[in-house]
XYZ file of C-alpha atoms in Angstrom:
478
model
C 133.918 104.817 156.908
C 136.549 107.583 157.221
C 135.316 110.966 156.180
C 136.686 112.580 153.035
C 137.447 115.551 155.268
C 140.964 115.106 156.625
C 141.587 114.516 160.276
C 143.759 117.127 161.944
C 145.730 116.961 165.145
C 146.472 120.328 166.736
C 150.072 120.475 167.826
C 151.043 122.229 171.021
C 154.362 122.824 172.823
C 153.646 119.844 175.066
C 152.558 117.721 172.092
C 155.364 118.004 169.542
C 155.131 116.554 166.084
C 155.971 112.849 166.035
C 155.561 111.002 162.757
C 154.702 107.352 162.232
C 155.999 106.053 158.882
C 153.797 103.241 157.555
C 155.798 101.249 154.992
C 155.005 98.017 153.228
C 158.503 96.749 153.894
C 161.414 98.292 155.748
C 164.215 98.285 154.999
C 164.077 97.606 151.278
C 167.289 97.563 149.283
C 165.830 99.374 146.262
C 164.035 102.132 148.240
C 166.995 104.233 149.267
C 164.935 107.411 148.806
C 162.878 106.510 151.889
C 165.999 106.110 154.012
C 167.346 109.439 152.731
C 164.048 111.142 153.545
C 163.942 109.759 157.091
C 167.575 110.764 157.680
C 166.865 114.284 156.451
C 163.824 114.650 158.702
C 165.706 113.339 161.698
C 168.567 115.723 160.938
C 165.984 118.514 161.006
C 164.911 117.456 164.493
C 161.784 115.449 163.756
C 160.902 112.350 165.750
C 159.939 109.311 163.708
C 158.713 105.769 164.350
C 158.718 103.239 161.501
C 156.057 100.559 161.039
C 156.965 97.744 158.639
C 153.939 95.810 157.378
C 155.976 92.983 155.857
C 159.315 91.428 156.891
C 162.316 92.465 154.791
C 163.320 90.020 152.074
C 166.591 91.595 150.932
C 169.798 89.845 151.862
C 171.900 93.023 151.666
C 171.457 96.393 153.325
C 172.914 99.835 152.739
C 175.245 101.184 155.464
C 173.133 104.362 155.666
C 170.524 102.340 157.563
C 172.773 102.388 160.610
C 172.324 106.183 160.838
C 168.543 105.994 161.156
C 167.527 106.673 164.752
C 163.839 105.807 164.433
C 162.691 102.596 166.087
C 161.420 100.021 163.607
C 158.303 98.141 164.650
C 157.375 95.054 162.623
C 153.589 94.883 162.506
C 152.648 91.229 162.473
C 149.777 89.462 160.794
C 147.844 86.730 162.530
C 147.863 83.231 161.161
C 144.738 82.292 163.093
C 141.287 83.752 163.813
C 142.121 83.567 167.508
C 145.079 85.952 167.119
C 143.005 88.290 165.002
C 140.340 88.338 167.693
C 142.974 89.100 170.338
C 144.146 92.090 168.290
C 140.594 93.302 167.994
C 139.978 92.876 171.738
C 143.185 94.722 172.638
C 142.124 97.681 170.494
C 138.602 97.734 171.901
C 140.016 97.990 175.421
C 140.745 101.662 174.690
C 137.417 103.512 174.582
C 138.650 106.149 172.132
C 140.088 103.555 169.766
C 136.897 101.525 170.122
C 134.908 104.584 169.094
C 137.203 105.169 166.118
C 136.972 101.549 165.018
C 133.188 101.642 165.321
C 133.048 104.644 162.987
C 134.861 102.772 160.224
C 133.479 99.312 160.979
C 132.020 98.828 157.458
C 135.425 99.570 155.904
C 137.259 97.315 158.348
C 134.895 94.454 157.529
C 135.359 94.944 153.791
C 139.150 95.289 153.990
C 141.593 92.431 153.611
C 142.006 90.711 156.984
C 145.728 91.550 157.132
C 145.101 95.232 156.347
C 142.334 95.547 158.948
C 144.327 93.843 161.667
C 147.462 95.902 160.967
C 145.431 99.115 160.978
C 144.060 98.201 164.426
C 147.561 97.409 165.674
C 149.117 100.611 164.308
C 146.315 102.697 165.801
C 147.071 101.220 169.225
C 150.855 101.559 168.814
C 150.476 105.136 167.573
C 148.834 106.082 170.850
C 151.430 104.215 172.879
C 154.248 106.079 171.097
C 152.554 109.471 171.234
C 152.377 109.880 167.480
C 150.656 112.926 166.009
C 150.657 112.034 162.312
C 150.928 108.982 160.044
C 152.742 109.066 156.711
C 152.884 106.290 154.103
C 154.947 105.803 150.964
C 153.131 104.562 147.858
C 149.411 105.114 147.481
C 148.687 101.400 147.634
C 148.449 99.018 150.568
C 150.567 101.076 152.992
C 148.411 104.162 152.510
C 145.240 102.084 152.895
C 146.451 100.808 156.255
C 147.619 104.282 157.353
C 144.250 105.716 156.376
C 142.299 103.213 158.471
C 144.742 103.432 161.396
C 144.465 107.212 161.365
C 140.677 107.044 161.402
C 140.726 104.665 164.370
C 143.283 106.680 166.357
C 141.978 110.114 165.370
C 145.238 111.012 163.630
C 145.799 112.716 160.278
C 147.512 110.764 157.552
C 149.479 111.718 154.488
C 151.190 109.776 151.727
C 153.701 110.100 148.939
C 152.632 108.861 145.490
C 155.450 107.698 143.245
C 154.811 105.784 140.004
C 153.595 102.178 140.142
C 150.975 103.261 142.657
C 149.653 105.747 140.072
C 150.273 104.261 136.630
C 149.892 100.504 137.033
C 146.847 98.964 135.400
C 145.743 97.478 138.741
C 145.345 100.895 140.397
C 141.641 101.539 141.039
C 140.631 105.128 140.442
C 137.968 105.185 143.158
C 140.456 103.925 145.757
C 143.170 106.436 144.831
C 140.649 109.271 144.730
C 139.379 108.343 148.193
C 142.906 108.383 149.587
C 143.593 111.783 148.044
C 140.337 113.197 149.386
C 140.803 111.973 152.939
C 144.468 112.798 153.429
C 145.625 115.735 155.536
C 147.912 116.280 152.556
C 149.300 114.164 149.747
C 152.687 114.442 148.081
C 153.970 113.460 144.717
C 157.519 113.615 143.496
C 157.391 115.285 140.090
C 155.579 117.944 138.104
C 154.595 115.193 135.667
C 152.811 113.264 138.432
C 151.264 116.458 139.781
C 149.833 117.371 136.385
C 148.648 113.834 135.797
C 146.848 113.523 139.142
C 145.291 116.965 138.794
C 143.889 115.976 135.435
C 142.719 112.567 136.583
C 141.163 113.584 139.929
C 140.276 117.283 139.604
C 137.983 117.228 142.639
C 140.327 115.440 145.024
C 143.717 117.111 144.678
C 143.235 120.281 146.705
C 145.708 118.976 149.279
C 148.158 117.462 146.802
C 151.588 119.084 146.712
C 154.847 118.577 144.841
C 157.823 117.674 147.027
C 160.759 116.274 145.118
C 162.905 113.474 146.537
C 166.028 114.658 148.267
C 169.664 113.651 147.991
C 172.394 113.985 150.582
C 174.560 115.827 148.109
C 177.700 115.587 150.229
C 177.621 111.822 149.603
C 177.830 112.394 145.849
C 180.936 114.502 145.155
C 181.033 116.090 141.738
C 183.685 114.457 139.561
C 183.603 115.649 135.926
C 185.103 113.375 133.259
C 187.952 115.234 131.515
C 188.517 112.325 129.120
C 186.653 109.284 127.856
C 188.259 105.844 128.102
C 189.453 104.310 124.844
C 186.604 101.816 125.198
C 183.912 103.779 127.044
C 182.247 102.071 130.014
C 178.487 102.540 130.296
C 176.771 102.045 133.645
C 173.114 101.110 134.196
C 171.583 100.726 137.672
C 168.149 99.454 138.660
C 166.015 96.440 139.338
C 166.059 93.942 136.513
C 162.451 94.529 135.518
C 160.894 95.488 132.221
C 160.409 99.205 132.921
C 164.169 99.781 133.357
C 164.744 99.000 129.669
C 168.010 97.135 130.129
C 167.164 94.891 127.165
C 167.550 98.010 124.973
C 170.944 98.728 126.508
C 172.142 95.218 125.658
C 170.801 95.597 122.117
C 172.496 98.988 121.797
C 175.902 97.623 122.795
C 175.459 94.856 120.206
C 174.465 97.394 117.544
C 177.484 99.573 118.328
C 179.724 96.535 118.021
C 178.193 95.699 114.657
C 178.851 99.287 113.558
C 182.490 99.008 114.599
C 182.231 101.056 117.824
C 183.673 99.434 120.926
C 181.741 100.124 124.134
C 181.077 98.058 127.255
C 178.183 98.120 129.708
C 177.832 97.102 133.332
C 174.349 96.681 134.770
C 173.872 96.799 138.550
C 170.794 95.240 140.093
C 168.803 92.099 140.549
C 165.299 91.082 139.669
C 163.040 88.663 137.851
C 164.537 89.350 134.403
C 168.098 88.445 135.311
C 168.054 85.094 133.548
C 166.259 86.520 130.521
C 168.750 89.380 130.204
C 171.695 87.001 130.511
C 170.186 84.848 127.750
C 169.909 87.981 125.603
C 173.555 88.806 126.238
C 174.577 85.277 125.274
C 172.357 85.169 122.194
C 173.742 88.454 120.870
C 177.283 87.374 121.605
C 178.137 90.387 123.781
C 179.202 88.493 126.876
C 182.603 90.173 126.612
C 180.949 93.615 126.503
C 177.932 93.497 128.832
C 178.118 92.322 132.448
C 175.300 91.882 134.930
C 176.958 92.820 138.203
C 174.092 91.864 140.507
C 172.988 94.022 143.469
C 175.392 96.569 144.919
C 175.243 98.801 147.982
C 174.949 102.562 147.648
C 178.623 102.875 148.503
C 179.513 100.505 145.683
C 177.202 102.299 143.261
C 178.811 105.636 144.171
C 182.214 104.171 143.313
C 180.934 102.852 139.980
C 179.425 106.248 139.169
C 182.867 107.773 139.590
C 184.602 105.118 137.495
C 182.275 104.721 134.505
C 182.280 107.039 131.478
C 178.533 107.221 130.722
C 175.297 106.519 132.576
C 172.384 105.004 130.663
C 168.771 104.805 131.862
C 166.781 103.523 128.848
C 163.403 103.387 130.595
C 160.352 101.885 128.909
C 156.702 101.596 129.829
C 155.935 98.014 130.809
C 153.064 96.096 129.272
C 151.102 96.390 132.532
C 151.420 100.185 132.479
C 154.150 100.267 135.096
C 156.594 103.102 134.524
C 159.345 104.706 136.554
C 158.674 108.037 138.212
C 162.078 109.609 138.600
C 164.587 107.031 139.849
C 166.888 108.352 142.530
C 169.906 106.767 140.889
C 169.496 109.049 137.869
C 169.719 112.077 140.166
C 172.725 110.517 141.897
C 174.410 110.071 138.522
C 173.683 113.685 137.564
C 175.098 114.861 140.887
C 178.239 112.781 140.389
C 179.320 114.373 137.121
C 178.853 111.409 134.796
C 177.210 112.246 131.426
C 173.674 110.827 131.435
C 171.493 109.364 128.699
C 167.891 108.652 129.689
C 164.581 107.856 128.061
C 161.797 110.397 128.488
C 159.320 108.447 130.589
C 157.070 110.377 133.012
C 159.206 112.932 134.919
C 162.597 112.240 133.375
C 162.329 115.247 130.973
C 162.156 117.463 134.075
C 165.838 116.741 134.693
C 167.371 115.390 131.481
C 167.218 117.757 128.513
C 169.226 117.225 125.382
C 171.872 119.893 124.991
C 171.337 121.179 128.533
C 171.847 118.425 131.110
C 172.390 115.239 129.091
C 170.820 113.251 126.279
C 167.064 112.597 126.363
C 165.796 109.868 124.038
C 162.343 108.424 123.302
C 161.272 105.329 125.226
C 161.849 101.903 123.724
C 163.935 103.298 120.857
C 167.152 101.318 120.560
C 168.324 103.266 117.519
C 168.032 106.542 119.449
C 169.916 104.999 122.362
C 172.706 103.902 120.023
C 172.942 107.388 118.562
C 172.960 109.053 121.975
C 175.644 106.722 123.358
C 177.778 107.355 120.289
C 177.305 111.138 120.535
C 177.994 111.234 124.256
C 181.186 109.182 123.864
C 182.319 111.399 120.999
C 181.498 114.726 122.594
C 184.403 116.950 123.505
C 185.495 117.377 127.098
C 184.276 120.973 127.168
C 180.811 119.981 125.956
C 180.516 117.137 128.442
C 181.640 119.473 131.246
C 179.033 122.045 130.271
C 176.275 119.435 130.459
C 177.398 117.818 133.690
C 177.894 121.223 135.366
C 174.283 122.060 134.527
C 173.072 118.645 135.677
C 174.798 119.039 139.043
C 173.434 122.573 139.463
C 169.896 121.382 138.776
C 170.128 118.587 141.364
C 171.568 120.997 143.938
C 168.760 123.464 143.325
C 165.817 121.080 143.217
C 166.697 117.885 145.095
C 168.578 118.695 148.297
C 167.572 116.720 151.372
C 167.382 119.724 153.765
C 164.940 121.493 151.451
C 162.847 118.343 151.143
C 162.736 117.925 154.943
C 161.693 121.576 155.399
C 158.845 121.159 152.902
C 157.600 117.940 154.514
C 157.631 119.497 157.956
C 155.759 122.563 156.765
C 153.041 120.369 155.345
C 152.655 118.233 158.470
C 152.513 121.234 160.781
C 149.944 123.087 158.738
C 146.258 123.129 159.480
C 143.772 122.566 156.701
C 143.403 124.297 154.311
C 147.026 124.294 153.198
C 147.449 127.975 152.480
C 149.660 128.205 155.543
C 151.768 125.321 154.289
C 152.140 126.948 150.897
C 153.462 130.062 152.595
C 155.876 127.951 154.641
C 156.981 126.130 151.509
C 157.792 129.461 149.925
C 159.746 130.457 153.033
C 161.622 127.146 152.931
C 162.576 127.786 149.314
C 163.642 131.398 149.820
C 166.923 130.850 151.715
C 167.999 128.279 149.130
C 167.424 130.673 146.289
C 169.181 133.502 148.120
C 172.246 131.442 149.012
C 172.643 129.383 145.888
C 173.358 131.100 142.561
C 172.511 127.873 140.757
C 169.127 127.813 142.403
C 168.547 131.399 141.389
C 169.436 130.631 137.806
C 167.339 127.520 137.628
C 164.373 129.114 139.346
C 163.992 131.179 136.191
C 164.146 128.100 133.971
C 160.646 127.167 132.864
C 161.455 123.581 131.930
C 161.081 121.850 135.324
C 157.973 123.885 136.159
C 155.101 122.482 138.196
C 152.695 124.326 135.929
C 149.701 122.029 135.652
C 148.736 123.035 132.166
C 150.138 120.665 129.565
C 148.293 117.458 130.450
C 151.447 115.626 131.393
C 153.059 115.965 128.018
C 156.862 115.734 128.184
C 157.049 117.021 124.625
C 155.957 120.393 125.943
C 159.298 120.820 127.674
C 161.576 118.929 125.354
C 161.769 118.567 121.592
C 162.152 114.827 121.928
C 158.904 113.158 120.855
C 157.031 111.370 123.608
C 155.425 108.441 121.805
C 154.748 106.645 125.046
C 152.599 109.337 126.578
C 149.442 108.129 124.882
C 149.688 104.441 125.850
C 150.715 105.481 129.353
C 147.672 107.674 129.696
C 145.512 104.860 128.354
C 147.045 102.401 130.765
C 146.428 104.647 133.739
C 142.778 104.887 132.896
C 142.196 101.228 132.150
């Protein structure tokens, strides 16, 4: 089985860094953050090859995909034992791959047949494409395949942990701990996740680092709202799944109507709850106030962000423990100058703080959502401008794509231990802080700190109670 000690691949001038991205499905309409990350790394001069373990199922694609230069290689799965045997034989034809496969033979035998076969295939393709490192998104199946492929090919692997792959009740602690231990480095996207993983796996997180998702800020021009429409338009964006909390938004619009406050909501996205949400709209009689718009491209979402008056993200923790990490669309809304109301699940309090950058409410609290929507709509133009200015400054300081790409590259090019990478990360941050007054100001702000101390308690950084922290913690340990 792969050692818990990470594999390293020494880079030389004649062996430049070349990254293989191992993704469960590419492209995926809802995972725009992966496309943004790849574009940022390519813009920084990195060479990337993408492996897609499953065929795409989305009918629509974002135009940004056309800018990605990396070749996309669908990694098939055999429908017959004969094809599986052919994959095995092709891998064994390379003596070095055969040796690698032999070293992890017990794990290959115990793995799902699809995972084992795709690991063998990626190991062979990685050598053919001259890859020096494998990186996966989500610490679930894709990282498992990358881990085995790396062991077979003698390549280091890394992965980015997000939310469902950490908090869902089906996540097995021993599996996640093994992936953390064996990775060249691991990344997570928020201080909340970093604190949580440090507390949950204290002996396996020495190579875990915080690298926040990046935005191409030039694609999200700042457009403050000088005035609110007579009937304010609220925008919600996300998959129609429980954790997005759109049922609370529908209830809130109905409650505002009952209280004599006119407000409309448009919800962008698709998902398994579409029919259920539409039935809720019909039952509450708010069909003239709430509209499910269906899926929209990033370009269309950008236009809606500039047209709507308020952005609402009433996240909840699903019954299965699934919770959002820090949805990219919330950062996009903050960058765009629309006042934001969001529920304080996981990392959201790192960016939304009542009275500073928006309105932070407790999870699954419709009354608080109603109050926040009413306050945001009634706030004066100067107050809204103060909040959206701060929100934009925070996103510029913490979530720029070039800074993200510099951090990722520093980690890949470092040898273990990661002291060198930490120094490079500091160097990558320094120019930003020197050039950007907002970054300088926010660097002194303790709220979005990566300080591991407070056991993942959002209440430590925001006065809003965090009633969901306890059930979330329980769910992650179940």
